[in-house]
């Protein structure tokens, strides 16, 4: 199903190794591989001497030490966070305590929509609900450091508070989990929103950056074209869902089994949430009706 996207899964970075991925940008891989994190979380260090860290990563002692070792003799002035999943932000308190840096992000964790009665955030264990930035950034806000300028780019969808960061001097974008070269991200309601996610992709496609540095895996090259593939992929999945609904299939487990043939069993739950994300978007657009507030247990049908 995802064969339509030209993924790049080559990633020979070793955990803890400091890699200068381009002049003025270093990256350090955390040893937290998994079905959602690929080889692990990639933290970035921007600048020299007085630097910013983007996404300190999970609360992982070895990774925190590797990051602090990487900036030894330098001053960390800023910590930017792309979003509040546990593989991106829980190392913030330790890095802040060690460096005194200011923490910047869109805001605390929150769901993309109001919860239905009785509904719990389904992937709650993956959320860093304790996170609070020192400074909340608005879309387009520009932060200047020593030799670098970063523009905040709101990119809701994967989470409501997802923010990408454009490094103006190099015309590259730190894309977090919004756009990654190795895979598409999970978009799971109520934390994620497919409508927001697609709008954020459209927004990035119109920007100038051609290279993205994501939170997992290698860099994205030809970025606007890659984003177009992402959009086509999601629209194709939406069409598959509409086709299945048109045949009378109505529940999410049946749709997942039909659409995601050969899926890694560890990803079945996430696939169900992804289908739910599409259905919520289709219900919001009036193309699909649901027998109750949109949920995994719901039954869906075409309105047309
Ligand atoms: Zn994430």
Short mmCIF file of C-alpha atoms and ligand atoms in Angstrom, two decimals:
data_model
loop_
_atom_site.label_atom_id
_atom_site.label_comp_id
_atom_site.label_asym_id
_atom_site.label_seq_id
_atom_site.Cartn_x
_atom_site.Cartn_y
_atom_site.Cartn_z
CA UNK A 1 0.00 0.00 0.00
CA UNK A 2 2.82 2.37 0.89
CA UNK A 3 4.91 1.30 -2.11
CA UNK A 4 3.81 4.48 -3.85
CA UNK A 5 6.06 6.63 -1.61
CA UNK A 6 9.81 6.61 -2.43
CA UNK A 7 10.91 5.82 1.14
CA UNK A 8 14.55 5.97 2.20
CA UNK A 9 15.37 3.52 5.00
CA UNK A 10 19.17 3.78 4.82
CA UNK A 11 20.27 5.01 8.21
CA UNK A 12 23.74 3.97 9.34
CA UNK A 13 23.95 6.37 12.29
CA UNK A 14 24.96 4.57 15.50
CA UNK A 15 23.37 5.47 18.88
CA UNK A 16 25.37 8.13 20.72
CA UNK A 17 27.54 8.94 17.70
CA UNK A 18 27.78 12.65 16.81
CA UNK A 19 27.22 13.16 13.10
CA UNK A 20 27.57 16.53 11.36
CA UNK A 21 24.79 16.08 8.83
CA UNK A 22 25.51 19.47 7.25
CA UNK A 23 27.71 22.43 8.27
CA UNK A 24 26.29 23.79 11.52
CA UNK A 25 23.88 20.90 12.12
CA UNK A 26 24.84 17.86 14.20
CA UNK A 27 22.58 14.91 15.00
CA UNK A 28 22.66 12.25 17.71
CA UNK A 29 20.61 9.03 17.58
CA UNK A 30 18.95 7.67 20.74
CA UNK A 31 18.93 3.90 21.22
CA UNK A 32 15.12 3.54 21.29
CA UNK A 33 14.32 1.59 18.09
CA UNK A 34 10.77 0.33 17.52
CA UNK A 35 7.91 0.03 15.04
CA UNK A 36 7.04 3.74 15.44
CA UNK A 37 10.55 5.14 16.09
CA UNK A 38 12.52 3.26 13.37
CA UNK A 39 16.18 3.19 14.59
CA UNK A 40 15.35 5.65 17.36
CA UNK A 41 14.79 9.35 17.98
CA UNK A 42 17.19 11.75 16.26
CA UNK A 43 18.11 14.88 18.26
CA UNK A 44 19.67 17.83 16.43
CA UNK A 45 22.21 20.44 17.55
CA UNK A 46 22.12 23.69 15.57
CA UNK A 47 25.04 26.14 15.52
CA UNK A 48 28.50 26.21 17.08
CA UNK A 49 29.52 27.65 20.42
CA UNK A 50 26.07 28.92 21.34
CA UNK A 51 23.70 26.25 20.13
CA UNK A 52 20.08 25.11 20.05
CA UNK A 53 18.95 21.52 20.59
CA UNK A 54 15.89 20.33 18.68
CA UNK A 55 13.98 17.42 20.31
CA UNK A 56 16.12 16.22 23.25
CA UNK A 57 14.34 12.85 23.00
CA UNK A 58 13.03 10.38 25.59
CA UNK A 59 14.04 10.31 29.25
CA UNK A 60 17.01 8.06 28.45
CA UNK A 61 20.14 8.50 30.58
CA UNK A 62 22.57 7.35 27.89
CA UNK A 63 21.06 9.67 25.28
CA UNK A 64 20.99 12.67 27.64
CA UNK A 65 24.66 12.03 28.44
CA UNK A 66 25.52 11.71 24.73
CA UNK A 67 23.79 15.01 23.96
CA UNK A 68 25.49 16.83 26.84
CA UNK A 69 28.86 15.32 25.83
CA UNK A 70 28.26 16.50 22.27
CA UNK A 71 27.89 20.13 23.43
CA UNK A 72 30.66 20.08 26.05
CA UNK A 73 32.46 23.43 26.07
CA UNK A 74 29.53 25.07 24.28
CA UNK A 75 26.46 26.91 25.61
CA UNK A 76 22.98 25.57 24.90
CA UNK A 77 20.79 28.68 24.69
CA UNK A 78 17.57 27.18 23.32
CA UNK A 79 15.72 23.84 23.33
CA UNK A 80 13.05 23.45 20.62
CA UNK A 81 10.44 20.69 20.83
CA UNK A 82 8.48 19.50 17.78
CA UNK A 83 5.74 17.73 19.77
CA UNK A 84 4.98 16.04 23.08
CA UNK A 85 5.29 12.34 22.37
CA UNK A 86 7.41 10.44 24.88
CA UNK A 87 10.15 9.77 22.36
CA UNK A 88 10.70 13.52 21.77
CA UNK A 89 10.27 15.72 24.86
CA UNK A 90 10.81 13.90 28.23
CA UNK A 91 14.60 14.58 28.17
CA UNK A 92 13.83 18.32 28.30
CA UNK A 93 13.94 18.74 32.12
CA UNK A 94 17.38 17.06 32.37
CA UNK A 95 18.86 19.04 29.47
CA UNK A 96 17.35 22.28 30.77
CA UNK A 97 18.67 21.62 34.30
CA UNK A 98 22.16 20.96 32.94
CA UNK A 99 22.28 23.91 30.55
CA UNK A 100 19.78 26.56 31.71
CA UNK A 101 18.46 26.80 28.14
CA UNK A 102 15.04 28.27 27.34
CA UNK A 103 12.45 25.69 26.19
CA UNK A 104 10.34 26.63 23.17
CA UNK A 105 7.38 24.78 21.64
CA UNK A 106 3.87 25.34 20.37
CA UNK A 107 2.40 24.42 23.75
CA UNK A 108 1.53 21.58 26.15
CA UNK A 109 0.06 18.31 24.91
CA UNK A 110 -3.64 18.42 24.02
CA UNK A 111 -6.01 16.36 21.88
CA UNK A 112 -6.92 17.57 18.39
CA UNK A 113 -10.62 17.62 19.21
CA UNK A 114 -12.88 17.51 22.27
CA UNK A 115 -13.19 14.00 23.70
CA UNK A 116 -16.52 12.22 23.30
CA UNK A 117 -18.33 11.20 26.48
CA UNK A 118 -16.49 8.23 27.99
CA UNK A 119 -13.61 8.47 25.55
CA UNK A 120 -10.02 8.37 26.76
CA UNK A 121 -7.03 9.47 24.69
CA UNK A 122 -6.19 6.09 23.18
CA UNK A 123 -2.44 6.44 22.99
CA UNK A 124 -2.21 8.26 26.30
CA UNK A 125 0.84 6.26 27.39
CA UNK A 126 2.76 7.80 24.50
CA UNK A 127 2.03 11.40 25.54
CA UNK A 128 4.27 13.64 27.66
CA UNK A 129 1.46 15.46 29.43
CA UNK A 130 3.86 17.04 31.97
CA UNK A 131 5.64 19.12 29.32
CA UNK A 132 5.37 22.92 29.50
CA UNK A 133 7.44 25.27 27.30
CA UNK A 134 9.08 28.36 28.82
CA UNK A 135 7.93 30.19 25.72
CA UNK A 136 5.00 29.20 23.50
CA UNK A 137 5.64 29.93 19.81
CA UNK A 138 3.07 31.07 17.27
CA UNK A 139 3.12 30.13 13.60
CA UNK A 140 5.74 32.16 11.73
CA UNK A 141 7.48 33.40 14.86
CA UNK A 142 11.22 33.80 14.38
CA UNK A 143 13.84 33.04 17.05
CA UNK A 144 17.43 34.16 16.57
CA UNK A 145 20.49 32.63 18.19
CA UNK A 146 24.21 32.95 17.65
CA UNK A 147 24.61 32.40 13.90
CA UNK A 148 21.22 30.81 13.34
CA UNK A 149 17.64 31.93 12.76
CA UNK A 150 14.74 29.55 13.26
CA UNK A 151 11.16 30.07 12.08
CA UNK A 152 8.35 28.21 13.86
CA UNK A 153 5.97 26.42 11.47
CA UNK A 154 2.80 25.00 13.02
CA UNK A 155 2.10 21.58 11.52
CA UNK A 156 -0.81 20.04 13.48
CA UNK A 157 -2.08 16.56 12.57
CA UNK A 158 0.27 13.96 14.08
CA UNK A 159 -0.41 15.86 17.32
CA UNK A 160 -2.34 19.09 17.82
CA UNK A 161 0.81 20.88 19.05
CA UNK A 162 3.19 19.63 16.36
CA UNK A 163 5.61 22.32 15.20
CA UNK A 164 8.32 22.15 12.54
CA UNK A 165 11.32 24.48 12.58
CA UNK A 166 12.87 26.13 9.52
CA UNK A 167 16.57 27.00 9.71
CA UNK A 168 16.63 30.14 7.58
CA UNK A 169 20.40 30.25 6.91
CA UNK A 170 20.37 26.78 5.32
CA UNK A 171 16.80 26.67 3.97
CA UNK A 172 16.18 23.31 5.66
CA UNK A 173 13.29 22.22 7.87
CA UNK A 174 13.30 20.12 11.04
CA UNK A 175 10.10 18.22 10.34
CA UNK A 176 9.66 16.18 13.56
CA UNK A 177 7.26 13.29 12.94
CA UNK A 178 5.17 15.20 10.40
CA UNK A 179 7.23 14.17 7.37
CA UNK A 180 9.82 11.37 7.58
CA UNK A 181 11.82 9.64 4.86
CA UNK A 182 11.42 6.10 6.27
CA UNK A 183 7.63 5.96 6.82
CA UNK A 184 4.41 7.90 7.15
CA UNK A 185 3.58 8.88 10.75
CA UNK A 186 0.67 7.63 12.83
CA UNK A 187 -2.31 9.98 12.79
CA UNK A 188 -4.53 8.69 15.62
CA UNK A 189 -7.61 10.47 17.00
CA UNK A 190 -8.23 12.11 19.35
CA UNK A 191 -4.57 13.18 19.67
CA UNK A 192 -4.14 13.38 15.91
CA UNK A 193 -6.39 14.76 13.17
CA UNK A 194 -6.32 13.71 9.52
CA UNK A 195 -7.91 16.95 8.31
CA UNK A 196 -5.24 18.99 10.13
CA UNK A 197 -2.52 16.62 8.94
CA UNK A 198 -3.45 17.00 5.26
CA UNK A 199 -3.69 20.80 5.61
CA UNK A 200 -0.22 20.85 7.21
CA UNK A 201 1.17 18.81 4.30
CA UNK A 202 -0.35 21.27 1.83
CA UNK A 203 1.26 24.09 3.80
CA UNK A 204 4.74 22.50 3.67
CA UNK A 205 4.44 21.70 -0.03
CA UNK A 206 4.23 25.43 -0.75
CA UNK A 207 7.41 26.23 1.22
CA UNK A 208 10.91 26.64 -0.17
CA UNK A 209 12.84 24.05 1.88
CA UNK A 210 14.00 21.05 -0.18
CA UNK A 211 15.71 19.15 2.67
CA UNK A 212 13.96 18.04 5.88
CA UNK A 213 15.61 16.62 9.00
CA UNK A 214 12.98 14.42 10.70
CA UNK A 215 12.71 13.07 14.23
CA UNK A 216 13.39 9.53 13.00
CA UNK A 217 15.45 8.17 10.14
CA UNK A 218 17.49 9.85 7.43
CA UNK A 219 16.91 13.25 5.89
CA UNK A 220 14.19 13.87 3.33
CA UNK A 221 15.50 15.13 -0.01
CA UNK A 222 13.37 16.66 -2.79
CA UNK A 223 11.03 17.52 0.08
CA UNK A 224 8.12 19.24 -1.77
CA UNK A 225 7.94 16.29 -4.17
CA UNK A 226 8.12 13.83 -1.27
CA UNK A 227 5.29 15.68 0.47
CA UNK A 228 3.24 15.35 -2.74
CA UNK A 229 3.72 11.57 -2.53
CA UNK A 230 2.54 11.65 1.08
CA UNK A 231 -0.61 13.54 0.01
CA UNK A 232 -1.29 11.13 -2.86
CA UNK A 233 -0.78 8.18 -0.52
CA UNK A 234 -3.31 9.50 2.01
CA UNK A 235 -5.83 10.34 -0.72
CA UNK A 236 -5.43 6.82 -2.14
CA UNK A 237 -6.08 5.35 1.32
CA UNK A 238 -9.13 7.56 1.70
CA UNK A 239 -10.38 6.30 -1.67
CA UNK A 240 -9.84 2.67 -0.60
CA UNK A 241 -11.93 3.33 2.50
CA UNK A 242 -14.69 4.92 0.39
CA UNK A 243 -14.58 1.95 -2.02
CA UNK A 244 -14.91 -0.55 0.85
CA UNK A 245 -17.77 1.41 2.41
CA UNK A 246 -19.39 1.41 -1.02
CA UNK A 247 -19.28 -2.42 -0.93
CA UNK A 248 -21.12 -2.42 2.37
CA UNK A 249 -18.18 -2.96 4.72
CA UNK A 250 -18.86 -0.79 7.73
CA UNK A 251 -16.59 -1.50 10.70
CA UNK A 252 -12.95 -0.58 11.25
CA UNK A 253 -11.48 -4.10 11.84
CA UNK A 254 -12.93 -5.25 8.48
CA UNK A 255 -11.61 -2.14 6.73
CA UNK A 256 -8.13 -2.60 8.24
CA UNK A 257 -7.96 -6.29 7.23
CA UNK A 258 -8.94 -5.37 3.67
CA UNK A 259 -6.76 -2.29 3.21
CA UNK A 260 -3.59 -3.23 5.13
CA UNK A 261 -2.86 -6.74 3.83
CA UNK A 262 0.26 -8.29 5.41
CA UNK A 263 0.52 -5.67 8.15
CA UNK A 264 3.01 -6.11 11.02
CA UNK A 265 0.74 -7.35 13.88
CA UNK A 266 2.29 -4.70 16.18
CA UNK A 267 0.82 -2.02 13.91
CA UNK A 268 -2.79 -3.28 13.65
CA UNK A 269 -4.03 -1.02 16.44
CA UNK A 270 -2.32 2.01 14.91
CA UNK A 271 -3.77 1.12 11.50
CA UNK A 272 -7.25 1.03 13.05
CA UNK A 273 -6.70 4.49 14.48
CA UNK A 274 -5.43 5.72 11.12
CA UNK A 275 -8.62 4.46 9.43
CA UNK A 276 -10.61 6.16 12.20
CA UNK A 277 -8.70 9.38 11.45
CA UNK A 278 -9.75 9.16 7.78
CA UNK A 279 -13.36 8.37 8.76
CA UNK A 280 -13.52 11.35 11.13
CA UNK A 281 -12.27 13.58 8.32
CA UNK A 282 -14.84 12.08 5.90
CA UNK A 283 -17.64 12.53 8.45
CA UNK A 284 -16.58 16.16 9.00
CA UNK A 285 -16.72 16.67 5.23
CA UNK A 286 -20.18 15.06 5.01
CA UNK A 287 -19.14 12.14 2.78
CA UNK A 288 -19.62 9.48 5.46
CA UNK A 289 -22.11 9.00 8.31
CA UNK A 290 -21.52 7.23 11.61
CA UNK A 291 -24.04 5.47 13.87
CA UNK A 292 -22.58 7.19 16.97
CA UNK A 293 -19.83 9.69 17.81
CA UNK A 294 -16.85 8.59 15.70
CA UNK A 295 -14.96 5.78 17.41
CA UNK A 296 -13.14 2.50 16.77
CA UNK A 297 -16.35 0.62 17.59
CA UNK A 298 -18.54 2.70 15.26
CA UNK A 299 -20.26 1.64 12.05
CA UNK A 300 -19.88 3.80 8.99
CA UNK A 301 -21.63 4.22 5.66
CA UNK A 302 -21.50 6.50 2.63
CA UNK A 303 -23.96 9.37 2.72
CA UNK A 304 -24.24 9.78 -1.06
ZN1 LIG B 1 5.34 11.48 17.51
#
